[in-house]
Amino acid sequence: MGDNSQSRRRAAYPVEKSNQFETNLRVACALIENWRYIVIKTFQLMKKWMRVFYG
C-alpha cells in the first residue's frame, strides 16, 4: 500500500514541475512587458527633455 502511494507521488512530480515552469514563464513574460514599457517611457521622457533643452 505504501509502495502504491509512493509511485503515485512520483507520477505527479513532472506535472508539478511543468506547472512551476509555466508559472516562471508567465512571470518572465510579465517582467519583459514591464521592462519594455519602462524603456519606452524613458525614451519618451528623454525626447521631451531633449526638445526642452535643444528645441
PDB file of C-alpha atoms in Angstrom:
ATOM      1  CA  MET A   1       0.000   0.000   0.000  1.00  0.00           C
ATOM      2  CA  GLY A   2       2.808   2.390   0.857  1.00  0.00           C
ATOM      3  CA  ASP A   3       4.507   1.455  -2.400  1.00  0.00           C
ATOM      4  CA  ASN A   4       1.417   2.456  -4.361  1.00  0.00           C
ATOM      5  CA  SER A   5       1.236   5.965  -2.876  1.00  0.00           C
ATOM      6  CA  GLN A   6       4.972   6.394  -3.484  1.00  0.00           C
ATOM      7  CA  SER A   7       4.644   5.624  -7.196  1.00  0.00           C
ATOM      8  CA  ARG A   8       1.616   7.907  -7.470  1.00  0.00           C
ATOM      9  CA  ARG A   9       3.609  10.757  -5.959  1.00  0.00           C
ATOM     10  CA  ARG A  10       6.440  10.117  -8.431  1.00  0.00           C
ATOM     11  CA  ALA A  11       3.932  10.207 -11.299  1.00  0.00           C
ATOM     12  CA  ALA A  12       2.575  13.571 -10.149  1.00  0.00           C
ATOM     13  CA  TYR A  13       6.034  15.132  -9.844  1.00  0.00           C
ATOM     14  CA  PRO A  14       6.606  16.053 -13.521  1.00  0.00           C
ATOM     15  CA  VAL A  15       3.179  17.722 -13.643  1.00  0.00           C
ATOM     16  CA  GLU A  16       4.101  19.954 -10.699  1.00  0.00           C
ATOM     17  CA  LYS A  17       7.436  20.705 -12.330  1.00  0.00           C
ATOM     18  CA  SER A  18       5.824  21.724 -15.631  1.00  0.00           C
ATOM     19  CA  ASN A  19       3.296  23.902 -13.774  1.00  0.00           C
ATOM     20  CA  GLN A  20       6.187  25.592 -11.973  1.00  0.00           C
ATOM     21  CA  PHE A  21       7.909  26.136 -15.325  1.00  0.00           C
ATOM     22  CA  GLU A  22       4.704  27.620 -16.755  1.00  0.00           C
ATOM     23  CA  THR A  23       4.472  29.990 -13.798  1.00  0.00           C
ATOM     24  CA  ASN A  24       8.104  31.028 -14.261  1.00  0.00           C
ATOM     25  CA  LEU A  25       7.413  31.611 -17.957  1.00  0.00           C
ATOM     26  CA  ARG A  26       4.421  33.814 -17.148  1.00  0.00           C
ATOM     27  CA  VAL A  27       6.440  35.818 -14.624  1.00  0.00           C
ATOM     28  CA  ALA A  28       9.255  36.249 -17.136  1.00  0.00           C
ATOM     29  CA  CYS A  29       6.820  37.447 -19.808  1.00  0.00           C
ATOM     30  CA  ALA A  30       5.297  39.959 -17.399  1.00  0.00           C
ATOM     31  CA  LEU A  31       8.751  41.237 -16.465  1.00  0.00           C
ATOM     32  CA  ILE A  32       9.692  41.621 -20.129  1.00  0.00           C
ATOM     33  CA  GLU A  33       6.466  43.531 -20.816  1.00  0.00           C
ATOM     34  CA  ASN A  34       7.106  45.858 -17.859  1.00  0.00           C
ATOM     35  CA  TRP A  35      10.726  46.333 -18.935  1.00  0.00           C
ATOM     36  CA  ARG A  36       9.672  47.274 -22.459  1.00  0.00           C
ATOM     37  CA  TYR A  37       7.093  49.713 -21.080  1.00  0.00           C
ATOM     38  CA  ILE A  38       9.697  51.336 -18.803  1.00  0.00           C
ATOM     39  CA  VAL A  39      12.208  51.627 -21.654  1.00  0.00           C
ATOM     40  CA  ILE A  40       9.642  53.214 -23.971  1.00  0.00           C
ATOM     41  CA  LYS A  41       8.539  55.670 -21.271  1.00  0.00           C
ATOM     42  CA  THR A  42      12.165  56.566 -20.524  1.00  0.00           C
ATOM     43  CA  PHE A  43      12.875  57.246 -24.191  1.00  0.00           C
ATOM     44  CA  GLN A  44       9.753  59.403 -24.448  1.00  0.00           C
ATOM     45  CA  LEU A  45      10.867  61.422 -21.423  1.00  0.00           C
ATOM     46  CA  MET A  46      14.372  61.790 -22.852  1.00  0.00           C
ATOM     47  CA  LYS A  47      12.958  63.033 -26.156  1.00  0.00           C
ATOM     48  CA  LYS A  48      10.812  65.528 -24.274  1.00  0.00           C
ATOM     49  CA  TRP A  49      13.783  66.838 -22.305  1.00  0.00           C
ATOM     50  CA  MET A  50      15.920  66.998 -25.458  1.00  0.00           C
ATOM     51  CA  ARG A  51      13.215  69.136 -27.064  1.00  0.00           C
ATOM     52  CA  VAL A  52      13.130  71.372 -23.972  1.00  0.00           C
ATOM     53  CA  PHE A  53      16.905  71.837 -23.888  1.00  0.00           C
ATOM     54  CA  TYR A  54      17.801  71.879 -27.588  1.00  0.00           C
ATOM     55  CA  GLY A  55      14.486  72.704 -29.255  1.00  0.00           C
TER      56      GLY A  55
END
